[in-house]
């Protein structure tokens, strides 16, 4: 099939210019007819580099497949080509429905990316049973973040690293805009972004770096400071657990002992014993790790903690100043070790063996694993490095450079405020993978930059007791897209929100979603109903 360039004619060029410059209020409605024939015609299309707002050599549609059910969908796959011929393509998917509602939703990735986000399913933490955004008529889209496959080796290429760190979402957005223009002869009235973890980081990048392109975002547990988390937290965990041959390491049995003791003490203090610690600050006041101290402070058995092990846990439960700033912040935030973290009862344990491996394996502390990947591929570019020998301060310049590429910490939200971009941000209070205090740090920084009055006009920050990184005693299902849409399109700021537990054993119980710094206190008679809880400071 002969390839077509979107910018081949003056008419199409004018259309694209109108698409990118028109305000949402001027957006045209999609034509009635868009189906299999128009979909098939997109195969082989080329999008010129000048249609993409960041450096590329253009994009190519490799496949456009029409799927008739559950609604008519044109599933468009393709590649965005790099400037550096040795860099990988950004692989993308854009889904064009025949019942287009005039909106687009971009979905974020996770971890180090490398897997195509196809946009076909539910958005992250969408309540079960709802139609997917694509079925609702949204154009949906996603990418692989700029490289294919797991691991950190992509970071050896500067362009691939920059795509991962901040640029792939914008490039994918612009390609989607071109495809929407071709399919519907119109631009979206509203363009949204939803993501969790790395996808949450991407959502914040969308709002802060590219506020002209997005109307609203949902950022779940955002890893907005990847460099700080991987280099900073990795070093803190490495030093606390594995220095001196692992003298301070806490074995799995002791990790479980700690978690069970914390929950036994703190679960009831929020008013109901339900497997959830809702009053996390009250928990810090109530739980005393010294009650688990071995007699004399020596390591006597798995039923107690030695003084050295308590010192390790204290370090992880405290803020740690690295001694130099990464994207404007030098403090690695504390973790909920003493007030809800799950350790071995979840996924982010403190290691299953006393001495870590090289390269790190799943037997090692999770934060050691990500620190090892970061040090090998991102910082030193030495895949054989033994992370135990890595000196963070010796690579301060490189670590700070990485902070300018991958971290949103010091990117001001002033333009997001000025452009009236709406932001819904949330985090789980039981998350010991991406600490809730890390997200709180960002929120406090945004408030410090703009002031509470301005922040309240465009951002809401919620915390979810019992939720870790997508698992835990309470896994929230939240209709965040509707809340965001109502705020953006109707000016209806989010009022009281309700979330539903999606865990199989406790599915259907509800809780209020409380704005930080409030938390849900049990004040009623039915522990399974949000109506029985009140958000209190």
Coordinates of C-alpha atoms in Angstrom, one line a residue:
X1 CA 0.0 0.0 0.0
X2 CA 1.3 3.5 -0.9
X3 CA 2.3 5.5 2.2
X4 CA 0.8 8.9 2.8
X5 CA 2.3 11.8 4.7
X6 CA 0.0 13.9 6.9
X7 CA 1.9 17.0 5.9
X8 CA 1.9 16.2 2.1
X9 CA -0.7 18.8 1.2
X10 CA -1.5 22.3 2.3
X11 CA -5.0 21.3 3.3
X12 CA -3.8 18.6 5.7
X13 CA -1.1 20.9 7.0
X14 CA -3.8 23.5 7.7
X15 CA -5.9 20.9 9.4
X16 CA -3.1 19.9 11.7
X17 CA -2.3 23.5 12.5
X18 CA -6.0 24.0 13.5
X19 CA -6.0 20.8 15.5
X20 CA -3.0 21.8 17.6
X21 CA -4.0 25.5 18.0
X22 CA -7.8 25.4 18.5
X23 CA -9.1 25.8 22.0
X24 CA -11.4 23.0 23.5
X25 CA -14.3 25.3 23.1
X26 CA -13.7 25.6 19.4
X27 CA -13.3 21.8 18.9
X28 CA -15.4 20.3 16.2
X29 CA -17.5 17.2 16.7
X30 CA -16.4 14.0 15.0
X31 CA -18.2 13.0 11.8
X32 CA -20.8 10.3 11.9
X33 CA -18.9 7.9 9.7
X34 CA -15.7 6.3 10.8
X35 CA -15.4 2.5 10.3
X36 CA -13.4 -0.4 8.9
X37 CA -12.6 1.2 5.5
X38 CA -11.2 4.4 7.0
X39 CA -9.3 2.4 9.6
X40 CA -7.6 0.2 7.0
X41 CA -6.5 3.3 5.1
X42 CA -4.4 4.4 8.0
X43 CA -2.0 1.4 7.6
X44 CA 1.4 2.6 6.2
X45 CA 0.7 6.3 7.0
X46 CA 3.8 8.3 7.9
X47 CA 3.7 11.3 10.3
X48 CA 6.3 13.9 9.6
X49 CA 8.7 15.0 12.3
X50 CA 7.4 18.5 12.3
X51 CA 4.0 17.2 13.5
X52 CA 5.7 16.0 16.7
X53 CA 6.7 18.7 19.2
X54 CA 10.0 17.1 20.3
X55 CA 12.9 15.8 18.3
X56 CA 12.2 12.7 16.2
X57 CA 12.5 11.6 12.6
X58 CA 8.8 11.1 12.3
X59 CA 6.5 8.1 12.9
X60 CA 5.0 5.3 10.9
X61 CA 1.7 3.4 11.3
X62 CA 2.6 -0.3 10.9
X63 CA -0.9 -1.7 11.4
X64 CA -4.5 -0.4 11.7
X65 CA -6.9 -3.2 12.6
X66 CA -10.7 -2.8 12.8
X67 CA -12.4 -4.7 15.6
X68 CA -16.2 -4.6 15.5
X69 CA -17.0 -5.6 19.1
X70 CA -17.8 -4.5 21.8
X71 CA -17.9 -1.2 19.9
X72 CA -16.2 -0.5 16.6
X73 CA -12.5 0.2 17.3
X74 CA -9.6 1.0 15.0
X75 CA -6.5 -0.3 16.8
X76 CA -3.6 1.6 15.4
X77 CA 0.0 0.4 16.1
X78 CA 3.2 2.1 15.0
X79 CA 6.6 3.4 15.8
X80 CA 8.0 6.9 16.6
X81 CA 11.5 7.0 15.1
X82 CA 14.5 8.5 17.0
X83 CA 17.0 11.1 15.9
X84 CA 19.9 8.8 17.0
X85 CA 19.8 5.8 14.7
X86 CA 21.1 3.6 17.5
X87 CA 18.2 4.5 19.8
X88 CA 15.1 2.3 19.9
X89 CA 11.8 3.4 18.5
X90 CA 8.9 4.4 20.7
X91 CA 6.2 1.8 20.0
X92 CA 2.7 3.2 20.4
X93 CA -1.0 2.1 20.1
X94 CA -3.9 4.5 19.5
X95 CA -7.4 3.2 19.6
X96 CA -10.1 5.1 17.6
X97 CA -13.7 4.2 18.5
X98 CA -16.7 4.6 16.2
X99 CA -18.6 6.1 19.1
X100 CA -16.0 8.8 19.8
X101 CA -17.1 11.1 22.6
X102 CA -14.7 13.9 21.7
X103 CA -12.2 13.0 24.4
X104 CA -8.8 11.2 24.6
X105 CA -7.2 9.3 27.4
X106 CA -3.5 8.5 27.5
X107 CA -2.5 5.6 29.9
X108 CA 0.9 5.5 31.6
X109 CA 3.4 2.7 32.0
X110 CA 5.1 1.1 35.0
X111 CA 8.5 0.4 36.5
X112 CA 11.2 0.9 33.9
X113 CA 8.6 0.6 31.1
X114 CA 9.5 -1.5 28.1
X115 CA 6.0 -3.0 27.6
X116 CA 3.5 -1.5 25.2
X117 CA 0.5 0.0 27.0
X118 CA -2.2 -0.7 24.5
X119 CA -5.1 1.3 26.1
X120 CA -7.6 -1.5 25.6
X121 CA -8.4 -2.2 29.2
X122 CA -9.5 -0.4 32.3
X123 CA -7.4 2.5 33.7
X124 CA -5.5 1.8 36.9
X125 CA -7.7 1.3 39.9
X126 CA -10.9 1.7 37.8
X127 CA -13.8 0.1 39.7
X128 CA -14.7 -3.4 38.5
X129 CA -17.7 -3.8 36.3
X130 CA -17.4 -0.4 34.5
X131 CA -17.0 -0.2 30.7
X132 CA -13.5 0.5 29.7
X133 CA -12.7 4.1 28.6
X134 CA -12.5 2.8 25.0
X135 CA -15.9 1.3 25.2
X136 CA -17.2 4.6 26.7
X137 CA -16.0 6.3 23.5
X138 CA -12.6 7.7 24.5
X139 CA -9.8 7.6 22.1
X140 CA -7.2 5.7 24.2
X141 CA -3.5 5.5 23.7
X142 CA -0.2 4.3 25.3
X143 CA 3.4 3.5 24.5
X144 CA 6.3 1.4 25.7
X145 CA 8.1 4.5 27.1
X146 CA 10.7 4.4 24.4
X147 CA 12.3 0.9 24.5
X148 CA 11.3 -2.7 24.4
X149 CA 11.9 -5.3 27.1
X150 CA 12.8 -5.4 30.8
X151 CA 15.9 -4.2 32.6
X152 CA 17.9 -1.0 32.5
X153 CA 20.2 -1.5 29.5
X154 CA 18.3 1.1 27.5
X155 CA 19.7 3.8 29.7
X156 CA 23.1 3.4 28.0
X157 CA 21.5 5.3 25.1
X158 CA 20.9 9.0 25.9
X159 CA 17.9 9.5 23.7
X160 CA 16.2 6.3 25.0
X161 CA 16.9 7.5 28.6
X162 CA 15.4 10.9 27.8
X163 CA 12.3 9.3 26.3
X164 CA 11.9 7.2 29.4
X165 CA 12.6 10.1 31.7
X166 CA 10.1 12.6 30.3
X167 CA 9.7 12.8 26.5
X168 CA 7.9 9.6 25.3
X169 CA 4.5 10.8 26.6
X170 CA 4.6 14.1 24.7
X171 CA 5.8 12.4 21.5
X172 CA 3.0 9.8 21.8
X173 CA 0.5 12.5 22.5
X174 CA 1.4 14.4 19.3
X175 CA 1.2 11.3 17.1
X176 CA -2.2 10.6 18.6
X177 CA -3.4 14.1 17.8
X178 CA -2.3 13.6 14.2
X179 CA -4.2 10.3 13.9
X180 CA -7.3 11.8 15.5
X181 CA -7.2 14.6 13.0
X182 CA -6.9 12.2 10.2
X183 CA -9.7 10.0 11.4
X184 CA -12.3 12.5 12.7
X185 CA -11.2 15.8 11.0
X186 CA -11.3 17.3 14.5
X187 CA -9.3 17.6 17.7
X188 CA -10.3 16.2 21.1
X189 CA -12.4 18.6 23.2
X190 CA -10.4 17.2 26.2
X191 CA -7.2 15.3 26.6
X192 CA -6.6 13.3 29.8
X193 CA -3.8 11.2 31.3
X194 CA -4.1 8.5 34.0
X195 CA -1.2 6.5 35.4
X196 CA 0.1 4.7 38.5
X197 CA 3.7 4.4 39.8
X198 CA 5.9 5.3 36.7
X199 CA 2.6 6.1 35.0
X200 CA 1.8 8.4 37.9
X201 CA 5.2 10.1 37.3
X202 CA 4.3 10.4 33.6
X203 CA 0.9 12.0 34.6
X204 CA 2.7 14.6 36.6
X205 CA 5.1 15.2 33.7
X206 CA 2.1 15.7 31.5
X207 CA 0.7 18.3 33.8
X208 CA 3.9 20.2 34.7
X209 CA 6.0 19.8 31.6
X210 CA 3.3 19.8 28.9
X211 CA 0.4 21.7 30.4
X212 CA -0.7 23.0 26.9
X213 CA -1.4 19.4 25.8
X214 CA -3.4 18.0 28.7
X215 CA -6.6 19.2 30.5
X216 CA -6.4 16.9 33.5
X217 CA -4.4 14.0 34.9
X218 CA -4.7 11.3 37.6
X219 CA -1.4 10.4 39.3
X220 CA -1.5 7.3 41.4
X221 CA 1.5 6.8 43.8
X222 CA 3.8 8.7 41.4
X223 CA 7.5 7.8 41.1
X224 CA 8.1 11.4 40.2
X225 CA 11.7 11.3 41.6
X226 CA 13.0 8.1 40.0
X227 CA 16.6 9.1 40.6
X228 CA 16.1 9.9 44.2
X229 CA 14.1 6.6 44.7
X230 CA 16.6 4.4 42.9
X231 CA 19.9 6.0 43.8
X232 CA 18.9 7.6 47.1
X233 CA 16.6 5.0 48.7
X234 CA 18.7 2.2 47.2
X235 CA 21.8 3.4 48.9
X236 CA 19.9 3.9 52.2
X237 CA 18.6 0.3 52.2
X238 CA 21.9 -1.1 51.0
X239 CA 23.9 0.5 53.8
X240 CA 21.3 -0.2 56.5
X241 CA 20.9 -3.9 55.6
X242 CA 24.1 -5.1 54.1
X243 CA 27.0 -3.2 55.5
X244 CA 29.5 -5.3 57.5
X245 CA 28.4 -8.6 56.0
X246 CA 24.8 -7.9 56.6
X247 CA 25.1 -7.3 60.4
X248 CA 21.9 -5.2 60.4
X249 CA 19.9 -7.5 58.1
X250 CA 16.4 -8.4 59.4
X251 CA 15.5 -12.0 58.4
X252 CA 12.1 -12.9 56.9
X253 CA 10.8 -14.3 60.2
X254 CA 11.6 -11.1 62.0
X255 CA 10.1 -9.0 59.3
X256 CA 6.9 -10.9 59.7
X257 CA 7.1 -10.6 63.5
X258 CA 7.4 -6.8 63.1
X259 CA 4.5 -6.4 60.7
X260 CA 2.2 -8.6 62.8
X261 CA 3.1 -6.7 66.0
X262 CA 2.5 -3.3 64.3
X263 CA -1.0 -4.4 63.0
X264 CA -1.9 -6.0 66.4
X265 CA -1.2 -2.6 68.1
X266 CA -2.5 -0.2 65.5
X267 CA -5.4 -1.8 63.6
X268 CA -7.9 -1.1 66.5
X269 CA -6.9 2.5 67.2
X270 CA -8.9 3.9 64.2
X271 CA -12.1 2.6 65.8
X272 CA -12.5 -0.8 64.2
X273 CA -10.4 -3.9 63.8
X274 CA -10.6 -4.5 60.0
X275 CA -7.0 -5.4 58.9
X276 CA -6.4 -1.8 58.0
X277 CA -4.3 0.8 59.8
X278 CA -6.1 4.1 59.0
X279 CA -4.6 6.3 61.7
X280 CA -1.0 6.0 60.6
X281 CA 0.3 8.9 62.7
X282 CA -1.5 7.6 65.8
X283 CA 0.2 4.2 65.0
X284 CA 3.6 5.8 65.2
X285 CA 2.7 7.2 68.6
X286 CA 1.2 3.8 69.8
X287 CA 3.8 1.3 68.5
X288 CA 7.2 1.0 70.3
X289 CA 9.7 -1.3 68.5
X290 CA 11.5 -1.7 71.8
X291 CA 8.8 -4.0 72.9
X292 CA 10.3 -6.5 70.5
X293 CA 13.9 -6.1 71.7
X294 CA 15.8 -9.2 72.5
X295 CA 17.0 -9.4 76.1
X296 CA 20.4 -7.7 76.3
X297 CA 20.1 -6.5 72.7
X298 CA 21.8 -9.6 71.2
X299 CA 20.3 -11.6 68.3
X300 CA 18.8 -14.4 70.3
X301 CA 15.9 -15.8 68.2
X302 CA 13.4 -15.1 65.5
X303 CA 10.9 -13.9 68.2
X304 CA 12.8 -10.7 68.9
X305 CA 15.0 -8.0 67.4
X306 CA 18.6 -7.2 68.2
X307 CA 19.8 -3.7 68.8
X308 CA 21.5 -3.7 65.5
X309 CA 18.4 -4.8 63.7
X310 CA 16.3 -2.1 65.5
X311 CA 18.9 0.5 64.3
X312 CA 18.4 -0.8 60.8
X313 CA 14.6 -0.4 61.0
X314 CA 14.9 3.0 62.7
X315 CA 17.0 4.2 59.7
X316 CA 14.4 3.0 57.2
X317 CA 11.7 4.6 59.2
X318 CA 13.5 8.0 59.2
X319 CA 14.2 10.7 56.6
X320 CA 17.7 10.4 55.4
X321 CA 19.7 13.4 54.0
X322 CA 22.0 12.2 51.2
X323 CA 24.3 15.2 51.6
X324 CA 23.6 16.7 48.1
X325 CA 20.4 17.6 46.2
X326 CA 18.8 15.6 43.5
X327 CA 16.4 17.8 41.5
X328 CA 16.4 20.3 44.3
X329 CA 15.8 17.8 47.2
X330 CA 18.5 16.0 49.3
X331 CA 16.2 14.1 51.6
X332 CA 15.2 10.5 50.9
X333 CA 11.8 10.1 52.5
X334 CA 11.1 7.7 55.3
X335 CA 9.1 4.4 54.9
X336 CA 6.1 3.2 56.8
X337 CA 8.1 0.5 58.6
X338 CA 6.4 1.1 61.9
X339 CA 2.9 2.1 60.8
X340 CA 1.5 -0.2 58.0
X341 CA 4.2 -1.4 55.6
X342 CA 3.8 -5.0 54.7
X343 CA 7.4 -6.2 54.1
X344 CA 7.4 -10.0 53.7
X345 CA 3.6 -10.0 53.8
X346 CA 3.7 -8.0 50.6
X347 CA 6.3 -7.7 47.9
X348 CA 8.8 -5.2 49.1
X349 CA 10.7 -7.3 51.7
X350 CA 14.1 -6.5 53.3
X351 CA 15.8 -9.4 51.6
X352 CA 15.5 -13.2 52.0
X353 CA 19.3 -13.8 52.4
X354 CA 21.9 -12.0 54.5
X355 CA 24.3 -11.3 51.7
X356 CA 23.0 -9.9 48.4
X357 CA 23.8 -11.2 45.0
X358 CA 25.6 -9.6 42.0
X359 CA 23.6 -8.9 39.9
X360 CA 20.8 -8.5 42.4
X361 CA 18.0 -11.1 42.4
X362 CA 14.5 -11.3 43.8
X363 CA 16.1 -12.8 46.9
X364 CA 17.5 -9.4 47.8
X365 CA 15.8 -6.4 49.3
X366 CA 13.6 -4.8 46.7
X367 CA 15.2 -1.4 47.1
X368 CA 18.6 -3.0 46.8
X369 CA 17.4 -4.5 43.5
X370 CA 16.4 -1.2 42.0
X371 CA 19.5 0.5 43.4
X372 CA 21.6 -2.1 41.7
X373 CA 20.0 -1.6 38.3
X374 CA 20.3 2.2 38.6
X375 CA 24.0 2.1 39.6
X376 CA 24.9 -0.4 36.9
X377 CA 23.0 1.0 33.9
X378 CA 22.1 4.6 34.7
X379 CA 24.9 6.0 36.8
X380 CA 28.2 4.1 36.1
X381 CA 27.2 2.4 32.8
X382 CA 29.1 -0.6 34.1
X383 CA 26.9 -3.7 34.0
X384 CA 29.5 -5.8 36.1
X385 CA 29.6 -3.3 39.0
X386 CA 29.1 -4.8 42.4
X387 CA 26.6 -2.6 44.1
X388 CA 28.1 -3.2 47.5
X389 CA 31.1 -1.2 46.2
X390 CA 29.2 1.7 44.7
X391 CA 29.9 5.1 46.2
X392 CA 27.0 7.4 45.6
X393 CA 28.9 10.5 46.4
X394 CA 31.7 9.7 44.0
X395 CA 29.1 9.9 41.2
X396 CA 27.3 13.0 42.5
X397 CA 27.6 14.9 39.2
X398 CA 26.1 12.0 37.2
X399 CA 23.3 11.4 39.7
X400 CA 22.4 15.0 39.7
X401 CA 22.4 15.0 35.9
X402 CA 20.0 12.0 35.9
X403 CA 17.8 14.0 38.2
X404 CA 17.3 16.6 35.5
X405 CA 16.2 13.9 33.1
X406 CA 14.0 11.6 35.2
X407 CA 12.8 13.6 38.2
X408 CA 9.9 16.1 38.4
X409 CA 10.7 17.2 41.9
X410 CA 11.8 20.7 40.9
X411 CA 9.6 21.2 37.9
X412 CA 7.2 24.0 38.9
X413 CA 3.4 23.4 38.6
X414 CA 2.9 27.1 38.0
X415 CA 2.1 26.6 34.3
X416 CA -0.3 23.8 35.2
X417 CA -2.1 26.2 37.5
X418 CA -2.0 28.9 34.9
X419 CA -3.4 26.6 32.2
X420 CA -6.1 25.3 34.6
X421 CA -4.9 21.7 34.3
X422 CA -6.6 19.6 37.0
X423 CA -4.6 17.0 39.0
X424 CA -5.9 14.2 41.1
X425 CA -3.1 12.5 43.1
X426 CA -3.3 9.6 45.5
X427 CA -1.1 7.2 47.3
X428 CA -1.4 4.1 49.5
X429 CA -0.4 4.5 53.1
X430 CA 0.8 0.9 53.4
X431 CA 3.2 1.2 50.4
X432 CA 6.8 0.3 51.3
X433 CA 7.8 0.2 47.6
X434 CA 7.0 3.8 46.9
X435 CA 6.7 5.4 50.3
X436 CA 3.6 7.5 50.9
X437 CA 6.0 10.0 52.6
X438 CA 7.7 10.4 49.2
X439 CA 4.4 11.6 47.7
X440 CA 3.7 13.8 50.7
X441 CA 7.1 15.4 50.2
X442 CA 6.1 16.4 46.7
X443 CA 2.7 17.8 47.7
X444 CA 4.3 19.8 50.5
X445 CA 6.8 21.1 47.9
X446 CA 4.1 22.2 45.5
X447 CA 2.2 23.9 48.3
X448 CA 5.4 25.6 49.4
X449 CA 6.0 26.8 45.8
X450 CA 2.5 28.0 44.9
X451 CA 0.7 28.4 48.2
X452 CA -2.3 26.5 49.5
X453 CA -4.9 28.8 47.9
X454 CA -3.6 28.3 44.3
X455 CA -3.0 24.6 44.8
X456 CA -6.6 24.0 45.9
X457 CA -7.8 25.4 42.6
X458 CA -6.2 22.7 40.5
X459 CA -4.9 19.8 42.7
X460 CA -6.4 17.3 45.1
X461 CA -4.2 14.8 47.1
X462 CA -5.8 11.7 48.7
X463 CA -4.3 8.9 50.8
X464 CA -5.6 5.3 50.9
X465 CA -5.1 3.4 54.2
X466 CA -4.3 -0.3 53.8
X467 CA -3.2 0.0 50.2
X468 CA 0.3 -0.8 49.1
X469 CA 1.6 -0.7 45.5
X470 CA -1.6 -2.1 44.0
X471 CA -2.1 -4.7 46.7
X472 CA -2.6 -4.9 50.4
X473 CA -5.5 -5.1 53.0
X474 CA -7.5 -2.6 51.0
X475 CA -7.1 -2.1 47.2
X476 CA -9.1 0.9 46.2
X477 CA -11.3 1.0 43.2
X478 CA -12.0 4.6 42.3
X479 CA -14.0 6.2 39.5
X480 CA -11.3 8.9 39.2
X481 CA -11.9 9.6 35.5
X482 CA -15.5 10.7 36.2
X483 CA -14.3 12.9 39.1
X484 CA -11.6 14.4 36.9
X485 CA -13.9 14.9 33.9
X486 CA -16.5 16.7 36.1
X487 CA -13.8 19.0 37.5
X488 CA -12.4 19.9 34.1
X489 CA -15.5 20.1 32.0
X490 CA -18.1 21.3 34.5
X491 CA -16.0 23.1 37.1
X492 CA -17.3 20.8 39.8
X493 CA -14.4 20.4 42.2
X494 CA -14.2 16.9 43.7
X495 CA -16.4 16.6 46.7
X496 CA -16.4 13.6 49.0
X497 CA -15.1 10.5 47.2
X498 CA -15.8 6.9 47.9
X499 CA -13.6 4.0 47.1
X500 CA -14.4 0.3 46.9
X501 CA -12.2 -2.6 48.0
X502 CA -11.3 -4.9 45.1
X503 CA -9.7 -7.6 47.1
X504 CA -11.5 -10.9 46.5
X505 CA -11.9 -11.7 50.2
X506 CA -13.3 -8.3 51.1
X507 CA -14.7 -7.1 47.8
X508 CA -17.4 -4.5 48.0
X509 CA -16.6 -2.9 51.3
X510 CA -16.3 0.9 50.9
X511 CA -14.4 3.7 52.5
X512 CA -14.3 7.4 52.1
X513 CA -11.3 8.7 50.1
X514 CA -9.9 11.3 52.4
X515 CA -7.9 14.3 51.4
X516 CA -4.5 14.6 53.0
X517 CA -3.9 15.0 55.9
X518 CA -7.3 13.6 57.0
X519 CA -8.0 9.9 57.5
X520 CA -11.1 7.8 57.8
X521 CA -12.2 7.2 61.5
X522 CA -14.9 4.7 62.2
X523 CA -17.8 6.5 63.7
X524 CA -20.8 4.4 62.6
X525 CA -22.2 0.9 62.9
X526 CA -21.3 -0.9 59.6
X527 CA -17.5 -1.5 59.1
X528 CA -18.1 -2.3 55.4
X529 CA -19.8 1.0 54.6
X530 CA -18.1 4.3 53.8
X531 CA -21.0 6.0 55.6
X532 CA -19.7 4.6 58.9
X533 CA -16.4 6.5 58.6
X534 CA -15.6 10.2 58.9
X535 CA -12.5 11.9 57.5
X536 CA -10.7 13.5 60.5
X537 CA -7.4 15.4 60.8

